[in-house]
XYZ file of C-alpha atoms in Angstrom:
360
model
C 62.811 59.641 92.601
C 64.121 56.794 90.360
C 65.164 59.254 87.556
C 66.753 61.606 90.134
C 69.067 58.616 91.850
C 69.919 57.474 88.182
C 71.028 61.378 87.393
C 72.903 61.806 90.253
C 74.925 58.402 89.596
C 75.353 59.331 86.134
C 76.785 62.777 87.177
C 79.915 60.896 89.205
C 80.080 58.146 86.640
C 80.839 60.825 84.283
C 82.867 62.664 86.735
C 85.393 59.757 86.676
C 85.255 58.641 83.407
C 86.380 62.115 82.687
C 89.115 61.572 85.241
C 90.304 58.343 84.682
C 90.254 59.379 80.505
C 92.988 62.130 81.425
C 95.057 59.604 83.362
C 94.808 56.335 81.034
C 97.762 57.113 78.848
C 100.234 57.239 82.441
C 98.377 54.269 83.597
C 99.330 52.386 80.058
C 102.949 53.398 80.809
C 103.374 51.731 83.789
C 104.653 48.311 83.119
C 106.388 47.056 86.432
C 103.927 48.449 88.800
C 105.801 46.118 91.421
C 109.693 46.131 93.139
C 112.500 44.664 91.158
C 116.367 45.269 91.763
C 116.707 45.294 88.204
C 116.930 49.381 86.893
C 113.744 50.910 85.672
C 114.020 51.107 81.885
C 113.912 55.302 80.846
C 110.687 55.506 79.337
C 109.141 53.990 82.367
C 110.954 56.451 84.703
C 110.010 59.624 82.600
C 106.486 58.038 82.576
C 106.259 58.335 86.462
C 108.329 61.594 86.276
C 105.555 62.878 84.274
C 102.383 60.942 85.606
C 103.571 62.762 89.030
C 103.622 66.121 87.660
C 100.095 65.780 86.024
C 99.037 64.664 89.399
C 100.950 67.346 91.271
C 99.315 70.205 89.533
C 95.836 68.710 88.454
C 95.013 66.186 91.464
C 93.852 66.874 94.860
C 96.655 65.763 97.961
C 95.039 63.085 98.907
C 95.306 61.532 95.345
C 98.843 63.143 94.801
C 100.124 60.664 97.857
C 98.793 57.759 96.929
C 100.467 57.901 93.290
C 103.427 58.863 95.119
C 102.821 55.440 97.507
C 102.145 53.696 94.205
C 105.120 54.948 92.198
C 107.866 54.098 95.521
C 106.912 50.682 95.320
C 108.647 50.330 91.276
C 110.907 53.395 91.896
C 112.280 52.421 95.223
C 115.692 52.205 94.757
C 115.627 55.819 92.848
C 116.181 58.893 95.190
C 114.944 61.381 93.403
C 111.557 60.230 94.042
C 112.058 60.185 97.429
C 113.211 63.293 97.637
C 110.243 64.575 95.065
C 107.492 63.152 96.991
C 109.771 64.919 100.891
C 109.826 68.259 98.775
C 105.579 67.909 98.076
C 104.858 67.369 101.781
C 107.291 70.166 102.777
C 103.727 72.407 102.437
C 101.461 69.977 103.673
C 103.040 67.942 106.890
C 106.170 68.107 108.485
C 105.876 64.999 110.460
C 104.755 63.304 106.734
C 108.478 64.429 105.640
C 110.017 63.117 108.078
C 108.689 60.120 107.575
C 109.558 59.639 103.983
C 113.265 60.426 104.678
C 113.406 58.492 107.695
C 111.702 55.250 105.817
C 114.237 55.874 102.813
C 117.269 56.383 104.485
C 117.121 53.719 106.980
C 115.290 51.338 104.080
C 115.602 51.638 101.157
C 118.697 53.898 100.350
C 120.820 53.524 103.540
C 123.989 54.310 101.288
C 123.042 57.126 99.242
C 124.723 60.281 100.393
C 122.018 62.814 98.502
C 118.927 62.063 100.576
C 120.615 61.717 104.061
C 122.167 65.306 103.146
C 118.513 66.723 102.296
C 117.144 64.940 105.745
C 119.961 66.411 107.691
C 119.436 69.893 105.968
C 115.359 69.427 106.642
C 116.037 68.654 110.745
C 118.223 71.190 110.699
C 115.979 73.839 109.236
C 113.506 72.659 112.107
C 115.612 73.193 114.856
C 116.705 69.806 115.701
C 120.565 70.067 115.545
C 121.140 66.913 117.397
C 119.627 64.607 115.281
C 120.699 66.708 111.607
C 124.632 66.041 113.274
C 123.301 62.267 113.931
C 122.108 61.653 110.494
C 125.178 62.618 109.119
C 127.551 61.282 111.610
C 126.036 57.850 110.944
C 126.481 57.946 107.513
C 129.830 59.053 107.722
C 129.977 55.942 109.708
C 128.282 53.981 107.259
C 129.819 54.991 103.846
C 133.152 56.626 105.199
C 135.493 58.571 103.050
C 132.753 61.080 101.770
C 133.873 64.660 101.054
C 130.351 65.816 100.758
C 129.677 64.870 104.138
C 132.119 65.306 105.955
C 132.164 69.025 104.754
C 128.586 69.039 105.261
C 129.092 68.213 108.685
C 132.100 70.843 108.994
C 129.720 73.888 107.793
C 126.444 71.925 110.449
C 129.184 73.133 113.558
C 130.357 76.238 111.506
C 127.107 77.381 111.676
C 125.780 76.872 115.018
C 129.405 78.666 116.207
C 130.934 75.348 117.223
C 134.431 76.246 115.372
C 136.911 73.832 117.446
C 134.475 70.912 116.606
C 134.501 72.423 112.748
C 138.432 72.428 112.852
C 138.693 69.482 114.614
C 136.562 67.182 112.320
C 138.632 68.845 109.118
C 142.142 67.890 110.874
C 140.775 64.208 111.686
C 140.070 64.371 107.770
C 143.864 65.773 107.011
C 144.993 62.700 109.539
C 143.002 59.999 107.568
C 143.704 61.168 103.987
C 143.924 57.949 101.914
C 146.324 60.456 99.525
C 148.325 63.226 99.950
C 145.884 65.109 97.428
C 143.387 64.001 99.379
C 144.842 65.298 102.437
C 145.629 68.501 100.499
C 142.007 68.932 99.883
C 140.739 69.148 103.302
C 144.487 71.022 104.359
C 142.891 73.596 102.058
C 139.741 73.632 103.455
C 141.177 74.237 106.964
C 143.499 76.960 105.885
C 140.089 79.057 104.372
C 138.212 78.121 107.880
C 140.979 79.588 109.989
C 141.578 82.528 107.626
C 138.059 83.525 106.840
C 135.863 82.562 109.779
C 139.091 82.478 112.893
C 140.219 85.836 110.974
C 143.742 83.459 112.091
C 146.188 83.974 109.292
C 149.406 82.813 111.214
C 147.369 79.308 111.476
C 146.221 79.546 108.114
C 150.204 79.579 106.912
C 151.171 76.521 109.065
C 148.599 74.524 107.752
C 149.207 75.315 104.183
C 153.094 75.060 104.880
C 152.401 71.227 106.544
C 150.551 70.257 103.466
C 153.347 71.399 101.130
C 155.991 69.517 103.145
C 153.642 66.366 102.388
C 152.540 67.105 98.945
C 154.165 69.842 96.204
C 151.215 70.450 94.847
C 150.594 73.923 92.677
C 146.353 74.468 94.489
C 148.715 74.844 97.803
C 150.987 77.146 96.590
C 148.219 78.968 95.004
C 145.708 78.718 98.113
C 148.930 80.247 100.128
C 149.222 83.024 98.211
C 145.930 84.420 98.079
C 145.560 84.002 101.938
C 149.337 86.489 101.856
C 147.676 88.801 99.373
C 144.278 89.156 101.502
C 145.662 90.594 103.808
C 148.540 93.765 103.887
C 151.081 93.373 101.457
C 153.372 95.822 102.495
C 153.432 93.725 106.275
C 153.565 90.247 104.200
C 155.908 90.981 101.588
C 158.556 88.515 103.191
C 155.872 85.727 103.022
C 154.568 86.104 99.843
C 158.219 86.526 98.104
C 159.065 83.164 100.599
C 155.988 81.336 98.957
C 157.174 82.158 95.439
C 160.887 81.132 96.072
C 159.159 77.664 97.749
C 157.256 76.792 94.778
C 160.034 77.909 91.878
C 162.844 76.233 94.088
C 160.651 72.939 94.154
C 160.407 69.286 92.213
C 157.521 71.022 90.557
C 157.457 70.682 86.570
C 159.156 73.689 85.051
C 156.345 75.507 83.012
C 154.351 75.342 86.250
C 157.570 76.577 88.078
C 157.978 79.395 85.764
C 154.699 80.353 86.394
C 155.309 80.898 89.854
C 158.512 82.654 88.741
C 156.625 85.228 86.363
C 154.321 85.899 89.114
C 157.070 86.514 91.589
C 158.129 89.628 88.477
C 155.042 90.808 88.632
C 154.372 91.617 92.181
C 157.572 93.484 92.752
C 157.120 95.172 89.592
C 153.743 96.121 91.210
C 154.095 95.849 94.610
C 157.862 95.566 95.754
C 159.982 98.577 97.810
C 163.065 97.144 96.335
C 164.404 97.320 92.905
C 167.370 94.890 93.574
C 165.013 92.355 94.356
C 163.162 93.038 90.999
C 166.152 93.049 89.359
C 167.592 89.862 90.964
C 163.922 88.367 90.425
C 163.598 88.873 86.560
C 166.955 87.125 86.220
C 166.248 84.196 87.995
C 163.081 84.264 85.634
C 165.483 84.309 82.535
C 167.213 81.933 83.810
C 165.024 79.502 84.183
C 163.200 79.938 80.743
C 166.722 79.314 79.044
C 166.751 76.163 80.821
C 162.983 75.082 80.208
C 164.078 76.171 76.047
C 167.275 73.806 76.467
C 164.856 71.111 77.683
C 162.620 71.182 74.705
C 165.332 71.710 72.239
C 166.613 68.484 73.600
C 163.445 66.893 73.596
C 163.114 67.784 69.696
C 166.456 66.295 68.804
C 165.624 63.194 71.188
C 168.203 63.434 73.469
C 165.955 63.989 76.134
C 162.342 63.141 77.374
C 160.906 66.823 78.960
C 161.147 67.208 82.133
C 157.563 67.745 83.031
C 156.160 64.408 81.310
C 159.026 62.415 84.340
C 156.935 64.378 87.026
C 153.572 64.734 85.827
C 151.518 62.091 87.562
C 148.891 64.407 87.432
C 148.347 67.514 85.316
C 149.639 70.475 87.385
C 150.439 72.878 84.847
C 149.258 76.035 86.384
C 148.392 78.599 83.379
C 149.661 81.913 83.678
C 147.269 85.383 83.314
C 145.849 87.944 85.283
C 146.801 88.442 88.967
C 144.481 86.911 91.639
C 141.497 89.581 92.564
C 139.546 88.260 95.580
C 138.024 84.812 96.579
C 139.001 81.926 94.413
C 135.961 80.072 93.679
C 135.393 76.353 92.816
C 134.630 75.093 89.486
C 130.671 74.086 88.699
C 128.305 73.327 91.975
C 127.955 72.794 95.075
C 129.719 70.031 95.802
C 132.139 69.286 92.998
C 135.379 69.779 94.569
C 137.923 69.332 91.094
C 139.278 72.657 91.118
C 140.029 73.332 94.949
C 139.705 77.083 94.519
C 142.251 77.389 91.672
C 142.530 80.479 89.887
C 141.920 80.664 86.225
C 144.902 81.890 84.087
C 143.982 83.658 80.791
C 146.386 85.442 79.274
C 150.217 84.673 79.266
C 152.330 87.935 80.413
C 154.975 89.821 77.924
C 157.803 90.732 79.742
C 159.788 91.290 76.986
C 157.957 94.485 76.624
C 159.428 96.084 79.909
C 162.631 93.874 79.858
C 164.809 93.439 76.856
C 166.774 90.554 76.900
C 170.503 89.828 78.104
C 172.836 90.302 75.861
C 174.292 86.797 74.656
C-alpha cells in the first residue's frame, strides 16, 4: 500500500514538474508581476504576448484565465489584452465577456476608444441595441470629438433602419465641426448616406454645395462629381458641367484648378451633345495653362512667388489621370479617414494629341 501511495504521488509530482519545466522560461520573464503607471518595457510585453499564446493553445481554460487574471494586473493599462483575453471567452461565456469589457471600460481604460467600440460591436451582435447605442453615446460624451465613434454610432442606426437618427447625428457633427475640413468630412459623409442608402441625390447636391460655400476644398468637388456621374449623365449634364465651372472659377490653386478644367475636356469630348461647348471648354483650358506657364516663368525670374504656395495651407493638388469608375474608396483601414474617398490620379492626359495648339 505504502509503495502504491508513493507511485501515485510520484506520478503528479512528475506531472507538474513536467508542466511547470515548459512554463519556467515565461515565468523568468515576468519582472513586474504587479500594477505600475509607468509603461511595460517591450520585452516584458512580448513575454506575456507569448506566455498567453503557449497557454492558449497548450493549457486547459481554467488555467488559460487565471494567466489572463495574472497578466491584467501588470498589463492593465494595455487594451489589447483586454480585448485578447474578451476575444478567448467569446467561445466559452458570454456573460464572462461582458464582464471583462464592462470592468475595462468603466476601470481601467474609460478613455480608450478601441475597446468601447469592440464592447458596443459585442452587445450589438447579441441583440442588445440599447445598451451597444449607450456605450457609445457615453463615450462620445466622455472623449468628444471622435470620428470613429461618432461614425460608429451613425452606421449602429444605419443598420437597425433608423436613417433620420443616422442623418441627424452626422448634421449635429457638420454643426459642431471645430474646422471647416472637419466639417467637410462629415458633409461628405452625409452626402454618401443620402445618395447611397436615401437613393436622395437632390439632397446629396445641397449638402455638398453647403460645404463648398464654407470650405473650397478639391475632396468636395470631387465627392460632387461622382455622386453627378452615378447617376444619368445625359439628365445631369447641366450639374456636372456647373460643378466643373465651380471648382475652375474658384480661389483654388491653379494646377488643382486645371485639373478640374482638363476634366471638364474630357467629359464633353466623351460625353457632351454639344460641340460649342467642347470647343468653348478646351479654350478656357488653354487659357488657363498660359496663365499657370506665365506664373512659373515669373516665379523663375523672381518676380513672383507661385500662386499655389500663397494658397496652399494644405496640400490640395488634385493629380490628374483616368476618369472616375465607380465608388471612391478610402485610403488603408477601417477607420483611417485621410483620404475622404479621393480618387487616385495616375496618368496626366495629352490633349495636344487631339488639339493642336492656337496659333500665336
Amino acid at each position: 500500500m505504502r509503495h502504491r501511495v508513493i507511485e501515485s504521488r510520484q506520478e503528479v509530482f512528475n506531472h507538474n514538474e513536467h508542466e511547470v519545466s515548459k512554463r519556467w522560461t515565461f515565468e523568468e520573464g515576468i519582472k513586474r508581476p504587479y500594477f505600475h503607471v509607468k509603461p511595460l518595457e517591450k520585452a516584458q510585453l512580448n513575454n506575456w504576448k507569448e506566455y498567453l499564446d503557449f497557454e492558449i493553445e497548450n493549457g486547459t481554460p481554467e488555467r488559460v484565465a487565471v494567466l489572463f487574471e495574472r497578466c491584467l494586473v501588470a498589463c492593465a493599462l494595455y487594451e489589447e489584452f483586454w480585448v485578447k483575453y474578451a476575444k478567448y471567452l467569446e467561445n466559452h461565456s458570454i456573460e464572462g465577456v461582458r464582464h471583462v469589457y464592462m470592468k475595462a471600460c468603466t476601470v481601467h481604460l474609460p478613455k480608450k476608444p478601441t475597446v468601447h467600440l469592440l464592447w458596443s460591436a459585442f452587445e450589438e451582435q447579441q441583440g442588445n441595441i440599447e445598451e451597444a447605442r449607450g456605450i457609445l453615446k457615453t463615450f462620445e460624451e466622455t472623449v468628444p470629438g471622435l470620428a470613429m465613434v461618432r461614425l460608429r454610432r451613425v452606421s449602429l442606426e444605419r443598420r437597425h433602419g433608423n436613417l433620420e437618427e443616422a442623418e441627424s447625428l452626422l448634421r449635429e457633427a457638420i454643426k459642431n465641426g471645430k474646422t471647416a475640413s472637419v466639417s467637410s468630412f462629415y458633409s461628405i459623409k452625409l452626402a454618401r448616406l443620402l445618395f447611397k442608402v436615401q437613393k436622395s441625390l437632390q439632397r446629396a447636391r445641397e449638402v455638398l454645395l453647403e460645404a463648398i460655400e464654407r470650405d473650397e476644398s478639391p475632396k468636395l468637388y470631387l465627392n460632387l462629381l461622382e455622386i453627378e456621374f452615378s447617376g444619368d449623365l445625359k439628365l445631369n449634364e447641366e450639374h456636372i458641367l456647373s460643378c466643373f465651372d465651380r471648382a475652375v472659377n474658384s480661389s483654388l490653386p491653379v494646377e488643382t484648378r486645371i485639373s478640374f478644367s482638363q476634366r471638364k475636356v474630357e467629359f464633353l469630348e466623351d460625353f457632351g451633345f454639344d460641340v460649342t461647348r467642347l470647343m468653348t471648354a478646351y479654350d478656357e483650358h488653354q487659357s488657363l495653362l498660359k496663365k499657370h506657364d506665365s506664373l512659373k516663368r515669373k516665379a523663375e525670374n523672381g518676380a513672383q512667388e507661385p500662386e499655389e504656395k500663397k494658397q496652399r495651407a494644405e496640400d490640395t493638388t488634385v493629380e490628374t489621370g483616368q476618369m472616375m469608375g465607380g465608388d471612391m474608396q478610402a485610403n488603408q483601414s477601417a477607420y483611417n479617414y485621410s483620404s475622404w474617398y479621393q480618387y487616385n490620379y495616375q496618368n496626366p492626359w495629352s490633349y495636344g494629341q487631339y488639339y493642336p495648339p492656337p496659333p500665336t
